[in-house]
Each structure stands twice: as structure tokens, then as C-alpha cells.
Amino acid sequence: MVKIFIDPGHGGSDSGAVGNGLLEKNITLMIAQQISNILQNEYEDIAIRMSRTGDATVSLSERTDAANNWNADFYLSIHINAGGGTGFESYIYPGVGAPTSTYQKAIHEQVVTMTGFNDRGMKSANFHVLRETHMPALLTENGFIDTTSDANRLKDSTFIVKIARGHVDGLEKAFSLTKKQNDSTIYRVQIGAFTKKENAANLAAQASGKGFDTAVLFRNNLYIVQIGAFSSRNNAEQLAAKAEDAGFSTYLSN
Ligand SMILES: [Zn+2]
């Protein structure tokens, strides 16, 4: 059993960074909830706790105390950057070494691969949540809220899912997590994820218009636009490439 404590930064009276009509506290919660949903739906032998599951004010000590009292195996803190810049960076406590640095590398690389974020590097800092946790801890800064191009991507729930999937793929690697065994693995080619059904329907109509077979699924509290499902990863990747050529942003889910 791997116990993962997920900490969506800020919340309640602390909105975190603000920019381009976005509040950091809302985006960190969306990313954290997606990470939690995906882990619980798709992996065996894991337990998840979150520092908050809604828009609550939680102090830094309350967050690290909760993780310490639960004896978490890993502490993952999700933030959005500000102050000018673009892309992704991650932090561990200075000089902490392995296994924390190994986990950082696994998660950092997968998030960059999945999102295409500009890679600002693996860093270290003396942050409360990294210092006061008794277990390996990582803090990720997922784009800049005050940089228009990053903020526009963060407004898209498809992109939020990609950020979450990157973290999950990294956790899978870091902790050798086991996937739940369904009958067999199915590779699903998806082009969008939305909180609003109409937005999913609109994208599905566009894809149908370009000759793709589309279906809208409701999964992890989002409306997902899917254009195919395959037992062969190769076939799924071929369809994804075709959809990218047609101007859609794709990702594989299984
Ligand atoms: Zn923050």
C-alpha cells in the first residue's frame, strides 16, 4: 500500500497568486482532484488523502501535520507560479537526496512530457511543506498564472487533465504502482475534457465533421471527447497522430 498525500496549494481566504482572471487556489484544487481520481480509478494498493477537498482555509502546519500523522509515503504539493516567466519547475528540500530526488526526476520528466511545458528545471528550496514533512516531499509549480500564454492553457480543462496525468505517470514510475487489471488494457484516444457538456458536444461535432468517430463519456467528473479505443497502443498512436494533423490536441488514456 502506497499512501500519497496530495496538497492543493492555498484555499479559502488565501487565493494564492492571481492573474488573467484565474485564482491559483482553484486551479491547484482541480489538478489535485484529477490526480486523486485517476489514481483511485486506475491503480491498486494506493491510499490518497488531500489537505483540502474544497475551498477551505488550511494552514501550512495543518497540512504537514495531517500528512505526518497519517504516515504518508509521499507528499505532493501542487502550485501555480507567478512573477513573470513560463513553464514548469519542481522543488525538493535542499540536499535531501534519494529517494526524494529520484521521485522528483520521475514526476518532473513525466509532467514536462505530457504537457509540453517549458522545462525550468528541477530545483530545491526551504519551503515549509518540504521541510516539515517526515516523508519525501515534492512541490510542483505548474505554469505562470500571470503569463497570458500559460494562463490560457490553464483555463482549458483538457490541459488540467494533462497536468494531472503527467503527475500520475511520474508517481507510477516512482513508486512502481500497479494498474488495476481490467479484462485487458484499452488505449483510449481522447481530444478534450470539459466541465460543461455543451463544450464537449461542440468539440465532438467538430471532430465528426472531420471524419472522426466520436463519443462523449462522463469520467472523473468531466465530459470526455473520445475518438477511438484500441487494444493496440500502436493503433491508438496512429489515430492520435491523424487527429493532431487535423488540428486536435490529443492524449491517450487507459
Ligand atoms: Zn502557490
PDB file of C-alpha atoms and ligand atoms in Angstrom:
ATOM      1  CA  MET A   1       0.000   0.000   0.000  1.00  0.00           C
ATOM      2  CA  VAL A   2       1.423   3.354  -1.050  1.00  0.00           C
ATOM      3  CA  LYS A   3      -0.013   6.322   0.869  1.00  0.00           C
ATOM      4  CA  ILE A   4       0.045   9.517  -1.151  1.00  0.00           C
ATOM      5  CA  PHE A   5      -0.842  12.839   0.433  1.00  0.00           C
ATOM      6  CA  ILE A   6      -1.918  15.434  -2.150  1.00  0.00           C
ATOM      7  CA  ASP A   7      -1.795  19.090  -1.169  1.00  0.00           C
ATOM      8  CA  PRO A   8      -3.607  21.581  -3.403  1.00  0.00           C
ATOM      9  CA  GLY A   9      -1.836  24.865  -2.572  1.00  0.00           C
ATOM     10  CA  HIS A  10      -3.683  27.764  -0.878  1.00  0.00           C
ATOM     11  CA  GLY A  11      -7.503  27.793  -0.454  1.00  0.00           C
ATOM     12  CA  GLY A  12     -10.233  29.698   1.370  1.00  0.00           C
ATOM     13  CA  SER A  13      -9.106  33.168   2.408  1.00  0.00           C
ATOM     14  CA  ASP A  14      -5.720  32.575   0.733  1.00  0.00           C
ATOM     15  CA  SER A  15      -6.321  32.684  -3.009  1.00  0.00           C
ATOM     16  CA  GLY A  16      -2.635  32.289  -3.848  1.00  0.00           C
ATOM     17  CA  ALA A  17      -1.425  34.032  -6.973  1.00  0.00           C
ATOM     18  CA  VAL A  18      -3.960  35.820  -9.155  1.00  0.00           C
ATOM     19  CA  GLY A  19      -3.804  36.699 -12.827  1.00  0.00           C
ATOM     20  CA  ASN A  20      -5.682  36.677 -16.110  1.00  0.00           C
ATOM     21  CA  GLY A  21      -8.971  36.102 -14.277  1.00  0.00           C
ATOM     22  CA  LEU A  22      -7.648  32.984 -12.527  1.00  0.00           C
ATOM     23  CA  LEU A  23      -7.093  32.207  -8.853  1.00  0.00           C
ATOM     24  CA  GLU A  24      -4.271  29.814  -8.018  1.00  0.00           C
ATOM     25  CA  LYS A  25      -6.324  28.099  -5.288  1.00  0.00           C
ATOM     26  CA  ASN A  26      -8.979  26.949  -7.787  1.00  0.00           C
ATOM     27  CA  ILE A  27      -6.532  25.523 -10.313  1.00  0.00           C
ATOM     28  CA  THR A  28      -4.445  23.685  -7.715  1.00  0.00           C
ATOM     29  CA  LEU A  29      -7.652  22.059  -6.432  1.00  0.00           C
ATOM     30  CA  MET A  30      -8.735  20.963  -9.929  1.00  0.00           C
ATOM     31  CA  ILE A  31      -5.339  19.419 -10.655  1.00  0.00           C
ATOM     32  CA  ALA A  32      -5.214  17.684  -7.250  1.00  0.00           C
ATOM     33  CA  GLN A  33      -8.739  16.300  -7.631  1.00  0.00           C
ATOM     34  CA  GLN A  34      -7.899  14.897 -11.054  1.00  0.00           C
ATOM     35  CA  ILE A  35      -4.711  13.282  -9.730  1.00  0.00           C
ATOM     36  CA  SER A  36      -6.711  11.724  -6.882  1.00  0.00           C
ATOM     37  CA  ASN A  37      -9.498  10.487  -9.206  1.00  0.00           C
ATOM     38  CA  ILE A  38      -7.132   8.954 -11.728  1.00  0.00           C
ATOM     39  CA  LEU A  39      -5.050   7.241  -9.043  1.00  0.00           C
ATOM     40  CA  GLN A  40      -8.098   5.784  -7.307  1.00  0.00           C
ATOM     41  CA  ASN A  41      -9.810   4.682 -10.522  1.00  0.00           C
ATOM     42  CA  GLU A  42      -6.821   3.176 -12.248  1.00  0.00           C
ATOM     43  CA  TYR A  43      -4.358   1.892  -9.611  1.00  0.00           C
ATOM     44  CA  GLU A  44      -4.284  -0.829  -6.979  1.00  0.00           C
ATOM     45  CA  ASP A  45      -2.920  -0.694  -3.452  1.00  0.00           C
ATOM     46  CA  ILE A  46      -2.884   3.046  -3.011  1.00  0.00           C
ATOM     47  CA  ALA A  47      -4.437   5.304  -0.429  1.00  0.00           C
ATOM     48  CA  ILE A  48      -4.983   9.018  -1.032  1.00  0.00           C
ATOM     49  CA  ARG A  49      -5.564  11.866   1.355  1.00  0.00           C
ATOM     50  CA  MET A  50      -5.827  15.529   0.480  1.00  0.00           C
ATOM     51  CA  SER A  51      -5.026  18.592   2.568  1.00  0.00           C
ATOM     52  CA  ARG A  52      -8.353  20.027   1.398  1.00  0.00           C
ATOM     53  CA  THR A  53     -11.113  18.827  -0.923  1.00  0.00           C
ATOM     54  CA  GLY A  54     -12.923  22.156  -1.242  1.00  0.00           C
ATOM     55  CA  ASP A  55     -12.277  25.873  -0.952  1.00  0.00           C
ATOM     56  CA  ALA A  56     -11.092  25.725   2.672  1.00  0.00           C
ATOM     57  CA  THR A  57      -8.513  27.757   4.570  1.00  0.00           C
ATOM     58  CA  VAL A  58      -5.851  25.320   5.832  1.00  0.00           C
ATOM     59  CA  SER A  59      -2.584  26.493   7.411  1.00  0.00           C
ATOM     60  CA  LEU A  60       0.764  25.097   6.308  1.00  0.00           C
ATOM     61  CA  SER A  61       1.258  23.399   9.707  1.00  0.00           C
ATOM     62  CA  GLU A  62      -2.170  21.782   9.492  1.00  0.00           C
ATOM     63  CA  ARG A  63      -1.216  20.396   6.084  1.00  0.00           C
ATOM     64  CA  THR A  64       2.108  18.906   7.124  1.00  0.00           C
ATOM     65  CA  ASP A  65       0.690  17.680  10.485  1.00  0.00           C
ATOM     66  CA  ALA A  66      -2.063  15.810   8.623  1.00  0.00           C
ATOM     67  CA  ALA A  67       0.460  14.079   6.358  1.00  0.00           C
ATOM     68  CA  ASN A  68       2.819  13.279   9.265  1.00  0.00           C
ATOM     69  CA  ASN A  69       0.020  11.904  11.480  1.00  0.00           C
ATOM     70  CA  TRP A  70      -1.206   9.726   8.636  1.00  0.00           C
ATOM     71  CA  ASN A  71       2.333   8.438   7.979  1.00  0.00           C
ATOM     72  CA  ALA A  72       2.114   9.226   4.284  1.00  0.00           C
ATOM     73  CA  ASP A  73       4.742   7.713   1.990  1.00  0.00           C
ATOM     74  CA  PHE A  74       4.836  10.790  -0.211  1.00  0.00           C
ATOM     75  CA  TYR A  75       3.742  14.420  -0.014  1.00  0.00           C
ATOM     76  CA  LEU A  76       2.816  16.122  -3.290  1.00  0.00           C
ATOM     77  CA  SER A  77       2.089  19.832  -3.199  1.00  0.00           C
ATOM     78  CA  ILE A  78       0.519  21.434  -6.275  1.00  0.00           C
ATOM     79  CA  HIS A  79       1.025  25.137  -7.062  1.00  0.00           C
ATOM     80  CA  ILE A  80       0.827  27.622  -9.910  1.00  0.00           C
ATOM     81  CA  ASN A  81       3.699  30.045 -10.407  1.00  0.00           C
ATOM     82  CA  ALA A  82       3.643  33.834 -10.718  1.00  0.00           C
ATOM     83  CA  GLY A  83       6.081  36.675 -11.162  1.00  0.00           C
ATOM     84  CA  GLY A  84       6.734  36.505 -14.892  1.00  0.00           C
ATOM     85  CA  GLY A  85       8.055  33.516 -16.799  1.00  0.00           C
ATOM     86  CA  THR A  86       6.655  30.442 -18.451  1.00  0.00           C
ATOM     87  CA  GLY A  87       6.637  26.713 -17.857  1.00  0.00           C
ATOM     88  CA  PHE A  88       7.137  24.101 -15.186  1.00  0.00           C
ATOM     89  CA  GLU A  89       9.516  23.720 -12.254  1.00  0.00           C
ATOM     90  CA  SER A  90       9.607  21.411  -9.245  1.00  0.00           C
ATOM     91  CA  TYR A  91      11.136  21.679  -5.769  1.00  0.00           C
ATOM     92  CA  ILE A  92      12.520  19.354  -3.123  1.00  0.00           C
ATOM     93  CA  TYR A  93      14.193  20.260   0.185  1.00  0.00           C
ATOM     94  CA  PRO A  94      17.850  21.344  -0.317  1.00  0.00           C
ATOM     95  CA  GLY A  95      20.331  18.456  -0.098  1.00  0.00           C
ATOM     96  CA  VAL A  96      17.704  15.851   0.692  1.00  0.00           C
ATOM     97  CA  GLY A  97      18.993  13.334  -1.890  1.00  0.00           C
ATOM     98  CA  ALA A  98      17.457   9.971  -2.815  1.00  0.00           C
ATOM     99  CA  PRO A  99      14.794   8.718  -2.809  1.00  0.00           C
ATOM    100  CA  THR A 100      13.209  12.202  -2.893  1.00  0.00           C
ATOM    101  CA  SER A 101      15.438  13.326  -5.778  1.00  0.00           C
ATOM    102  CA  THR A 102      14.577  10.129  -7.696  1.00  0.00           C
ATOM    103  CA  TYR A 103      10.847  10.801  -7.224  1.00  0.00           C
ATOM    104  CA  GLN A 104      11.352  14.413  -8.312  1.00  0.00           C
ATOM    105  CA  LYS A 105      13.050  13.320 -11.523  1.00  0.00           C
ATOM    106  CA  ALA A 106      10.337  10.761 -12.366  1.00  0.00           C
ATOM    107  CA  ILE A 107       7.452  13.169 -11.812  1.00  0.00           C
ATOM    108  CA  HIS A 108       9.168  16.225 -13.277  1.00  0.00           C
ATOM    109  CA  GLU A 109      10.015  14.444 -16.536  1.00  0.00           C
ATOM    110  CA  GLN A 110       6.539  12.975 -16.971  1.00  0.00           C
ATOM    111  CA  VAL A 111       4.786  16.316 -16.392  1.00  0.00           C
ATOM    112  CA  VAL A 112       7.029  18.050 -18.928  1.00  0.00           C
ATOM    113  CA  THR A 113       6.488  15.242 -21.462  1.00  0.00           C
ATOM    114  CA  MET A 114       2.722  15.152 -21.019  1.00  0.00           C
ATOM    115  CA  THR A 115       2.139  18.932 -21.016  1.00  0.00           C
ATOM    116  CA  GLY A 116       4.862  20.213 -23.327  1.00  0.00           C
ATOM    117  CA  PHE A 117       5.582  22.868 -20.676  1.00  0.00           C
ATOM    118  CA  ASN A 118       8.835  24.792 -20.996  1.00  0.00           C
ATOM    119  CA  ASP A 119      11.199  22.980 -18.580  1.00  0.00           C
ATOM    120  CA  ARG A 120      12.517  25.434 -15.961  1.00  0.00           C
ATOM    121  CA  GLY A 121      14.376  22.709 -14.152  1.00  0.00           C
ATOM    122  CA  MET A 122      14.458  20.583 -11.015  1.00  0.00           C
ATOM    123  CA  LYS A 123      15.124  22.883  -8.073  1.00  0.00           C
ATOM    124  CA  SER A 124      15.321  22.915  -4.306  1.00  0.00           C
ATOM    125  CA  ALA A 125      14.011  25.383  -1.729  1.00  0.00           C
ATOM    126  CA  ASN A 126      13.476  25.681   2.005  1.00  0.00           C
ATOM    127  CA  PHE A 127       9.651  25.674   1.841  1.00  0.00           C
ATOM    128  CA  HIS A 128       7.565  24.755   4.908  1.00  0.00           C
ATOM    129  CA  VAL A 129       5.867  21.773   3.246  1.00  0.00           C
ATOM    130  CA  LEU A 130       9.223  20.361   2.109  1.00  0.00           C
ATOM    131  CA  ARG A 131      10.976  20.997   5.447  1.00  0.00           C
ATOM    132  CA  GLU A 132       8.292  19.952   7.959  1.00  0.00           C
ATOM    133  CA  THR A 133       7.126  16.741   6.288  1.00  0.00           C
ATOM    134  CA  HIS A 134       8.599  13.500   7.661  1.00  0.00           C
ATOM    135  CA  MET A 135       8.352  11.773   4.275  1.00  0.00           C
ATOM    136  CA  PRO A 136       9.744  12.537   0.801  1.00  0.00           C
ATOM    137  CA  ALA A 137       8.013  15.669  -0.466  1.00  0.00           C
ATOM    138  CA  LEU A 138       7.761  17.443  -3.815  1.00  0.00           C
ATOM    139  CA  LEU A 139       6.234  20.787  -4.752  1.00  0.00           C
ATOM    140  CA  THR A 140       5.348  21.468  -8.389  1.00  0.00           C
ATOM    141  CA  GLU A 141       4.778  24.883  -9.996  1.00  0.00           C
ATOM    142  CA  ASN A 142       2.555  24.298 -13.000  1.00  0.00           C
ATOM    143  CA  GLY A 143       2.809  27.299 -15.292  1.00  0.00           C
ATOM    144  CA  PHE A 144       2.562  31.031 -14.605  1.00  0.00           C
ATOM    145  CA  ILE A 145      -0.836  32.485 -13.791  1.00  0.00           C
ATOM    146  CA  ASP A 146       0.331  35.989 -14.757  1.00  0.00           C
ATOM    147  CA  THR A 147       1.701  34.968 -18.160  1.00  0.00           C
ATOM    148  CA  THR A 148      -1.096  35.050 -20.738  1.00  0.00           C
ATOM    149  CA  SER A 149       0.020  32.011 -22.743  1.00  0.00           C
ATOM    150  CA  ASP A 150       0.324  29.803 -19.634  1.00  0.00           C
ATOM    151  CA  ALA A 151      -2.937  31.165 -18.177  1.00  0.00           C
ATOM    152  CA  ASN A 152      -4.813  30.417 -21.409  1.00  0.00           C
ATOM    153  CA  ARG A 153      -3.655  26.816 -21.222  1.00  0.00           C
ATOM    154  CA  LEU A 154      -4.663  26.602 -17.537  1.00  0.00           C
ATOM    155  CA  LYS A 155      -8.206  27.740 -18.459  1.00  0.00           C
ATOM    156  CA  ASP A 156      -8.649  24.566 -20.537  1.00  0.00           C
ATOM    157  CA  SER A 157      -9.780  21.511 -18.560  1.00  0.00           C
ATOM    158  CA  THR A 158      -8.159  19.240 -21.160  1.00  0.00           C
ATOM    159  CA  PHE A 159      -4.845  20.786 -20.178  1.00  0.00           C
ATOM    160  CA  ILE A 160      -5.606  20.352 -16.462  1.00  0.00           C
ATOM    161  CA  VAL A 161      -6.106  16.628 -17.150  1.00  0.00           C
ATOM    162  CA  LYS A 162      -2.750  16.518 -18.951  1.00  0.00           C
ATOM    163  CA  ILE A 163      -1.027  18.089 -15.936  1.00  0.00           C
ATOM    164  CA  ALA A 164      -2.719  15.551 -13.646  1.00  0.00           C
ATOM    165  CA  ARG A 165      -1.822  12.619 -15.937  1.00  0.00           C
ATOM    166  CA  GLY A 166       1.799  13.748 -16.000  1.00  0.00           C
ATOM    167  CA  HIS A 167       1.932  13.669 -12.193  1.00  0.00           C
ATOM    168  CA  VAL A 168       0.213  10.251 -12.122  1.00  0.00           C
ATOM    169  CA  ASP A 169       2.573   8.775 -14.728  1.00  0.00           C
ATOM    170  CA  GLY A 170       5.510  10.033 -12.666  1.00  0.00           C
ATOM    171  CA  LEU A 171       4.067   8.580  -9.443  1.00  0.00           C
ATOM    172  CA  GLU A 172       3.534   5.251 -11.229  1.00  0.00           C
ATOM    173  CA  LYS A 173       7.222   5.211 -12.170  1.00  0.00           C
ATOM    174  CA  ALA A 174       8.494   6.488  -8.838  1.00  0.00           C
ATOM    175  CA  PHE A 175       6.539   4.020  -6.693  1.00  0.00           C
ATOM    176  CA  SER A 176       6.142   1.160  -9.205  1.00  0.00           C
ATOM    177  CA  LEU A 177       2.371   1.480  -8.845  1.00  0.00           C
ATOM    178  CA  THR A 178       0.271  -1.365 -10.209  1.00  0.00           C
ATOM    179  CA  LYS A 179      -2.554  -0.687 -12.637  1.00  0.00           C
ATOM    180  CA  LYS A 180      -5.921  -2.234 -11.870  1.00  0.00           C
ATOM    181  CA  GLN A 181      -6.364  -5.259 -14.098  1.00  0.00           C
ATOM    182  CA  ASN A 182      -9.417  -4.776 -16.242  1.00  0.00           C
ATOM    183  CA  ASP A 183     -10.048  -7.505 -18.848  1.00  0.00           C
ATOM    184  CA  SER A 184      -7.215  -6.072 -20.885  1.00  0.00           C
ATOM    185  CA  THR A 185      -5.730  -2.662 -21.305  1.00  0.00           C
ATOM    186  CA  ILE A 186      -7.611  -0.415 -23.692  1.00  0.00           C
ATOM    187  CA  TYR A 187      -5.886   2.644 -25.112  1.00  0.00           C
ATOM    188  CA  ARG A 188      -8.393   5.451 -25.495  1.00  0.00           C
ATOM    189  CA  VAL A 189      -7.671   8.350 -27.808  1.00  0.00           C
ATOM    190  CA  GLN A 190      -9.194  11.495 -26.339  1.00  0.00           C
ATOM    191  CA  ILE A 191      -9.224  15.048 -27.635  1.00  0.00           C
ATOM    192  CA  GLY A 192     -10.856  17.028 -24.865  1.00  0.00           C
ATOM    193  CA  ALA A 193     -12.193  17.099 -21.320  1.00  0.00           C
ATOM    194  CA  PHE A 194     -14.762  19.622 -20.162  1.00  0.00           C
ATOM    195  CA  THR A 195     -16.804  20.528 -17.143  1.00  0.00           C
ATOM    196  CA  LYS A 196     -19.617  21.672 -19.458  1.00  0.00           C
ATOM    197  CA  LYS A 197     -21.415  19.093 -21.566  1.00  0.00           C
ATOM    198  CA  GLU A 198     -22.107  21.592 -24.389  1.00  0.00           C
ATOM    199  CA  ASN A 199     -18.382  22.223 -24.855  1.00  0.00           C
ATOM    200  CA  ALA A 200     -17.755  18.508 -25.214  1.00  0.00           C
ATOM    201  CA  ALA A 201     -20.661  18.219 -27.666  1.00  0.00           C
ATOM    202  CA  ASN A 202     -19.259  21.114 -29.735  1.00  0.00           C
ATOM    203  CA  LEU A 203     -15.816  19.545 -29.972  1.00  0.00           C
ATOM    204  CA  ALA A 204     -17.349  16.142 -30.783  1.00  0.00           C
ATOM    205  CA  ALA A 205     -19.326  17.764 -33.621  1.00  0.00           C
ATOM    206  CA  GLN A 206     -16.153  19.383 -34.993  1.00  0.00           C
ATOM    207  CA  ALA A 207     -14.310  16.041 -34.909  1.00  0.00           C
ATOM    208  CA  SER A 208     -17.257  14.245 -36.549  1.00  0.00           C
ATOM    209  CA  GLY A 209     -17.203  16.911 -39.250  1.00  0.00           C
ATOM    210  CA  LYS A 210     -13.597  15.961 -39.962  1.00  0.00           C
ATOM    211  CA  GLY A 211     -14.473  12.272 -40.255  1.00  0.00           C
ATOM    212  CA  PHE A 212     -13.650  11.018 -36.754  1.00  0.00           C
ATOM    213  CA  ASP A 213     -15.915   8.598 -34.886  1.00  0.00           C
ATOM    214  CA  THR A 214     -16.673  10.427 -31.663  1.00  0.00           C
ATOM    215  CA  ALA A 215     -18.196   9.565 -28.333  1.00  0.00           C
ATOM    216  CA  VAL A 216     -18.672  11.722 -25.234  1.00  0.00           C
ATOM    217  CA  LEU A 217     -18.010   9.914 -21.946  1.00  0.00           C
ATOM    218  CA  PHE A 218     -18.523  11.139 -18.376  1.00  0.00           C
ATOM    219  CA  ARG A 219     -15.447  10.239 -16.354  1.00  0.00           C
ATOM    220  CA  ASN A 220     -13.751  11.700 -13.268  1.00  0.00           C
ATOM    221  CA  ASN A 221     -16.440  14.409 -13.217  1.00  0.00           C
ATOM    222  CA  LEU A 222     -15.586  15.606 -16.729  1.00  0.00           C
ATOM    223  CA  TYR A 223     -17.151  15.194 -20.144  1.00  0.00           C
ATOM    224  CA  ILE A 224     -14.509  13.486 -22.265  1.00  0.00           C
ATOM    225  CA  VAL A 225     -14.479  13.534 -26.062  1.00  0.00           C
ATOM    226  CA  GLN A 226     -13.129  10.211 -27.313  1.00  0.00           C
ATOM    227  CA  ILE A 227     -12.394   9.359 -30.927  1.00  0.00           C
ATOM    228  CA  GLY A 228     -11.298   5.750 -30.585  1.00  0.00           C
ATOM    229  CA  ALA A 229     -10.334   2.881 -28.259  1.00  0.00           C
ATOM    230  CA  PHE A 230      -7.846   0.149 -29.106  1.00  0.00           C
ATOM    231  CA  SER A 231      -6.173  -2.841 -27.515  1.00  0.00           C
ATOM    232  CA  SER A 232      -3.047  -1.968 -29.514  1.00  0.00           C
ATOM    233  CA  ARG A 233      -1.140   1.080 -28.387  1.00  0.00           C
ATOM    234  CA  ASN A 234       0.271   1.418 -31.886  1.00  0.00           C
ATOM    235  CA  ASN A 235      -3.179   1.772 -33.446  1.00  0.00           C
ATOM    236  CA  ALA A 236      -4.142   4.318 -30.794  1.00  0.00           C
ATOM    237  CA  GLU A 237      -0.988   6.346 -31.506  1.00  0.00           C
ATOM    238  CA  GLN A 238      -1.684   6.280 -35.252  1.00  0.00           C
ATOM    239  CA  LEU A 239      -5.175   7.661 -34.749  1.00  0.00           C
ATOM    240  CA  ALA A 240      -3.825  10.271 -32.325  1.00  0.00           C
ATOM    241  CA  ALA A 241      -1.277  11.398 -34.935  1.00  0.00           C
ATOM    242  CA  LYS A 242      -4.043  11.693 -37.536  1.00  0.00           C
ATOM    243  CA  ALA A 243      -6.139  13.781 -35.133  1.00  0.00           C
ATOM    244  CA  GLU A 244      -3.142  16.024 -34.306  1.00  0.00           C
ATOM    245  CA  ASP A 245      -2.683  16.594 -38.061  1.00  0.00           C
ATOM    246  CA  ALA A 246      -6.346  17.595 -38.237  1.00  0.00           C
ATOM    247  CA  GLY A 247      -5.692  20.239 -35.569  1.00  0.00           C
ATOM    248  CA  PHE A 248      -6.862  18.455 -32.404  1.00  0.00           C
ATOM    249  CA  SER A 249      -4.907  18.207 -29.178  1.00  0.00           C
ATOM    250  CA  THR A 250      -4.818  14.531 -28.197  1.00  0.00           C
ATOM    251  CA  TYR A 251      -3.857  12.369 -25.256  1.00  0.00           C
ATOM    252  CA  LEU A 252      -4.011   8.651 -24.565  1.00  0.00           C
ATOM    253  CA  SER A 253      -5.831   7.318 -21.556  1.00  0.00           C
ATOM    254  CA  ASN A 254      -6.029   3.696 -20.446  1.00  0.00           C
TER     255      ASN A 254
HETATM  256 ZN    ZN B   1       1.346  28.721  -4.546  1.00  0.00          ZN
END
